[in-house]
């Protein structure tokens, strides 16, 4: 993620999704990797997209900075295989005086200003269910928030982002689209994080499994 003015080859995000650019990108990736399953291609594409969007956003919020992520003000650049290469922002964003470290509050602007709109496109053009797209985004939000946790909570819970997946509503009262997307399970002496919905990567030739994170038991050892 960088300023749009510094992003070589960037095009407006609204133009990309509104003029057939997204569909062409999926076709390019499918051709490059020998895949025929449109849903799996769109899901993999969204994993790259969500990682580039949500990780910088959450890390910035942890540093009391709010990045501007309204799609109409952003640009995107693609790699040769059609996958997202970088996202561009119109400006650097704003300092936030709030010291609130509540992940539910952090994600509200991300959900309402960006994710909901893009997930509609993922369904319309890529054919993937919204619940799968939300689960794809959830993985990276969980990673970024846990990786930047400074102190263990007073209750001793080692899963810093647990509330994002256990609370039915966001702070504004709207339904929480991340509810149940990830869960922690105990296997012997190990705690394992698992997705609720499979990302379908097993349908893509040559793409390795996501291991123990996978929602499908049969794919965890592949």
CSV table of C-alpha atoms in Angstrom, one decimal, residues 18-185:
chain,number,residue,atom,x,y,z
A,18,UNK,CA,-16.7,-1.0,-13.1
A,19,UNK,CA,-15.3,-1.5,-16.6
A,20,UNK,CA,-14.5,-5.1,-16.8
A,21,UNK,CA,-11.0,-4.9,-15.4
A,22,UNK,CA,-11.7,-7.3,-12.5
A,23,UNK,CA,-13.1,-9.9,-14.8
A,24,UNK,CA,-10.1,-9.6,-17.1
A,25,UNK,CA,-7.8,-10.0,-14.1
A,26,UNK,CA,-9.5,-13.2,-13.1
A,27,UNK,CA,-9.2,-14.5,-16.7
A,28,UNK,CA,-5.5,-13.7,-16.7
A,29,UNK,CA,-4.8,-15.5,-13.5
A,30,UNK,CA,-6.9,-18.5,-14.6
A,31,UNK,CA,-5.0,-18.7,-17.8
A,32,UNK,CA,-1.6,-18.3,-16.1
A,33,UNK,CA,-2.2,-21.1,-13.6
A,34,UNK,CA,-4.3,-23.5,-15.6
A,35,UNK,CA,-7.4,-23.2,-13.5
A,36,UNK,CA,-11.0,-23.5,-14.7
A,37,UNK,CA,-12.9,-23.0,-11.4
A,38,UNK,CA,-14.0,-19.3,-11.4
A,39,UNK,CA,-14.8,-19.3,-7.7
A,40,UNK,CA,-11.4,-20.6,-6.7
A,41,UNK,CA,-9.7,-18.1,-8.9
A,42,UNK,CA,-11.7,-15.2,-7.4
A,43,UNK,CA,-11.1,-16.4,-3.9
A,44,UNK,CA,-7.4,-16.6,-4.4
A,45,UNK,CA,-7.5,-13.1,-6.0
A,46,UNK,CA,-9.3,-11.8,-2.9
A,47,UNK,CA,-6.8,-13.3,-0.5
A,48,UNK,CA,-4.1,-11.1,-2.1
A,49,UNK,CA,-6.4,-8.1,-2.2
A,50,UNK,CA,-7.5,-8.4,1.4
A,51,UNK,CA,-4.0,-8.9,2.7
A,52,UNK,CA,-2.8,-5.7,0.9
A,53,UNK,CA,-5.8,-3.8,2.3
A,54,UNK,CA,-6.4,-5.0,5.8
A,55,UNK,CA,-2.9,-5.6,7.2
A,56,UNK,CA,-1.7,-2.0,6.5
A,57,UNK,CA,-5.0,-0.6,7.8
A,58,UNK,CA,-4.9,-2.5,11.1
A,59,UNK,CA,-1.2,-1.9,11.7
A,60,UNK,CA,-1.8,1.8,11.1
A,61,UNK,CA,-4.8,1.9,13.5
A,62,UNK,CA,-2.5,0.3,16.1
A,63,UNK,CA,-0.2,3.3,15.6
A,64,UNK,CA,-3.1,5.8,16.0
A,65,UNK,CA,-3.4,6.5,12.3
A,66,UNK,CA,-6.5,6.1,10.2
A,67,UNK,CA,-5.9,5.3,6.5
A,68,UNK,CA,-8.4,6.6,3.9
A,69,UNK,CA,-9.8,3.4,2.3
A,70,UNK,CA,-12.9,4.6,0.4
A,71,UNK,CA,-12.7,2.7,-2.9
A,72,UNK,CA,-13.6,5.7,-5.0
A,73,UNK,CA,-10.4,7.4,-3.9
A,74,UNK,CA,-8.1,4.5,-4.3
A,75,UNK,CA,-6.1,2.9,-7.2
A,76,UNK,CA,-4.9,-0.6,-7.9
A,77,UNK,CA,-2.0,-2.1,-9.8
A,78,UNK,CA,-1.8,-5.7,-11.0
A,79,UNK,CA,1.0,-8.2,-11.4
A,80,UNK,CA,1.5,-9.9,-14.8
A,81,UNK,CA,-0.6,-12.9,-13.7
A,82,UNK,CA,-3.6,-10.7,-12.8
A,83,UNK,CA,-3.2,-10.7,-9.1
A,84,UNK,CA,-3.2,-7.5,-7.1
A,85,UNK,CA,0.4,-6.0,-6.9
A,86,UNK,CA,-0.3,-2.9,-4.8
A,87,UNK,CA,-3.1,-0.5,-3.6
A,88,UNK,CA,-2.8,3.3,-3.8
A,89,UNK,CA,-4.2,5.9,-1.5
A,90,UNK,CA,-5.1,9.4,-2.4
A,91,UNK,CA,-3.5,10.8,0.8
A,92,UNK,CA,-1.7,9.6,3.9
A,93,UNK,CA,-4.6,9.6,6.3
A,94,UNK,CA,-5.3,11.2,9.6
A,95,UNK,CA,-3.8,11.0,13.1
A,96,UNK,CA,-6.2,9.6,15.6
A,97,UNK,CA,-6.1,10.8,19.2
A,98,UNK,CA,-8.1,7.8,20.4
A,99,UNK,CA,-6.2,5.2,22.5
A,100,UNK,CA,-9.1,2.7,22.1
A,101,UNK,CA,-7.6,-0.7,21.2
A,102,UNK,CA,-11.0,-2.3,20.5
A,103,UNK,CA,-10.8,-4.3,17.3
A,104,UNK,CA,-14.5,-4.1,16.7
A,105,UNK,CA,-14.2,-0.3,16.5
A,106,UNK,CA,-11.2,-0.5,14.3
A,107,UNK,CA,-12.9,-2.6,11.6
A,108,UNK,CA,-16.2,-0.6,11.4
A,109,UNK,CA,-14.9,2.0,8.9
A,110,UNK,CA,-13.1,-0.8,7.0
A,111,UNK,CA,-16.4,-2.8,6.8
A,112,UNK,CA,-18.7,0.0,5.9
A,113,UNK,CA,-16.5,2.1,3.7
A,114,UNK,CA,-14.7,-0.6,1.7
A,115,UNK,CA,-15.2,-4.3,2.3
A,116,UNK,CA,-19.0,-4.4,1.9
A,117,UNK,CA,-18.7,-2.7,-1.5
A,118,UNK,CA,-15.9,-4.9,-2.8
A,119,UNK,CA,-17.4,-8.1,-1.6
A,120,UNK,CA,-20.5,-7.4,-3.8
A,121,UNK,CA,-18.1,-7.3,-6.8
A,122,UNK,CA,-16.5,-10.5,-5.8
A,123,UNK,CA,-19.9,-12.2,-5.8
A,124,UNK,CA,-21.2,-10.6,-9.0
A,125,UNK,CA,-18.0,-11.2,-11.1
A,126,UNK,CA,-16.2,-14.0,-9.3
A,127,UNK,CA,-19.2,-16.0,-8.1
A,128,UNK,CA,-17.9,-16.5,-4.5
A,129,UNK,CA,-20.4,-16.3,-1.7
A,130,UNK,CA,-20.1,-13.3,0.6
A,131,UNK,CA,-19.5,-15.5,3.6
A,132,UNK,CA,-16.4,-16.9,1.9
A,133,UNK,CA,-15.1,-13.4,1.1
A,134,UNK,CA,-15.6,-12.2,4.7
A,135,UNK,CA,-13.8,-15.2,5.9
A,136,UNK,CA,-10.9,-14.4,3.5
A,137,UNK,CA,-10.7,-10.9,4.9
A,138,UNK,CA,-11.0,-12.1,8.5
A,139,UNK,CA,-7.8,-14.2,8.3
A,140,UNK,CA,-5.6,-11.1,7.6
A,141,UNK,CA,-7.3,-8.9,10.2
A,142,UNK,CA,-6.8,-11.6,12.7
A,143,UNK,CA,-3.1,-11.9,11.8
A,144,UNK,CA,-2.4,-8.1,11.8
A,145,UNK,CA,-4.2,-7.5,15.1
A,146,UNK,CA,-2.6,-10.4,16.9
A,147,UNK,CA,0.9,-9.6,15.6
A,148,UNK,CA,0.7,-6.1,16.9
A,149,UNK,CA,-0.7,-6.9,20.4
A,150,UNK,CA,1.5,-5.3,22.9
A,151,UNK,CA,0.2,-6.8,26.1
A,152,UNK,CA,-1.6,-10.0,27.1
A,153,UNK,CA,-5.2,-9.2,28.2
A,154,UNK,CA,-5.9,-9.1,31.9
A,155,UNK,CA,-8.0,-12.3,31.6
A,156,UNK,CA,-5.0,-14.2,30.2
A,157,UNK,CA,-6.6,-14.8,26.8
A,158,UNK,CA,-3.8,-15.2,24.3
A,159,UNK,CA,-6.2,-14.6,21.3
A,160,UNK,CA,-6.2,-10.8,21.0
A,161,UNK,CA,-8.8,-10.7,18.3
A,162,UNK,CA,-11.3,-13.1,19.8
A,163,UNK,CA,-14.0,-10.5,20.2
A,164,UNK,CA,-14.2,-10.0,16.4
A,165,UNK,CA,-15.3,-13.6,15.9
A,166,UNK,CA,-17.5,-13.9,19.0
A,167,UNK,CA,-19.6,-10.7,19.1
A,168,UNK,CA,-22.8,-10.8,17.0
A,169,UNK,CA,-22.9,-7.0,16.4
A,170,UNK,CA,-20.4,-4.2,15.6
A,171,UNK,CA,-20.4,-1.1,17.9
A,172,UNK,CA,-22.9,0.7,15.7
A,173,UNK,CA,-25.5,-2.1,16.1
A,174,UNK,CA,-25.0,-3.6,12.7
A,175,UNK,CA,-24.5,-7.4,12.2
A,176,UNK,CA,-20.9,-8.5,12.6
A,177,UNK,CA,-19.9,-10.2,9.3
A,178,UNK,CA,-16.9,-11.8,10.9
A,179,UNK,CA,-18.9,-13.7,13.5
A,180,UNK,CA,-17.7,-17.3,13.7
A,181,UNK,CA,-15.2,-16.8,10.7
A,182,UNK,CA,-12.3,-18.2,12.8
A,183,UNK,CA,-12.2,-20.4,15.9
A,184,UNK,CA,-9.5,-21.8,18.1
A,185,UNK,CA,-9.5,-25.6,18.7
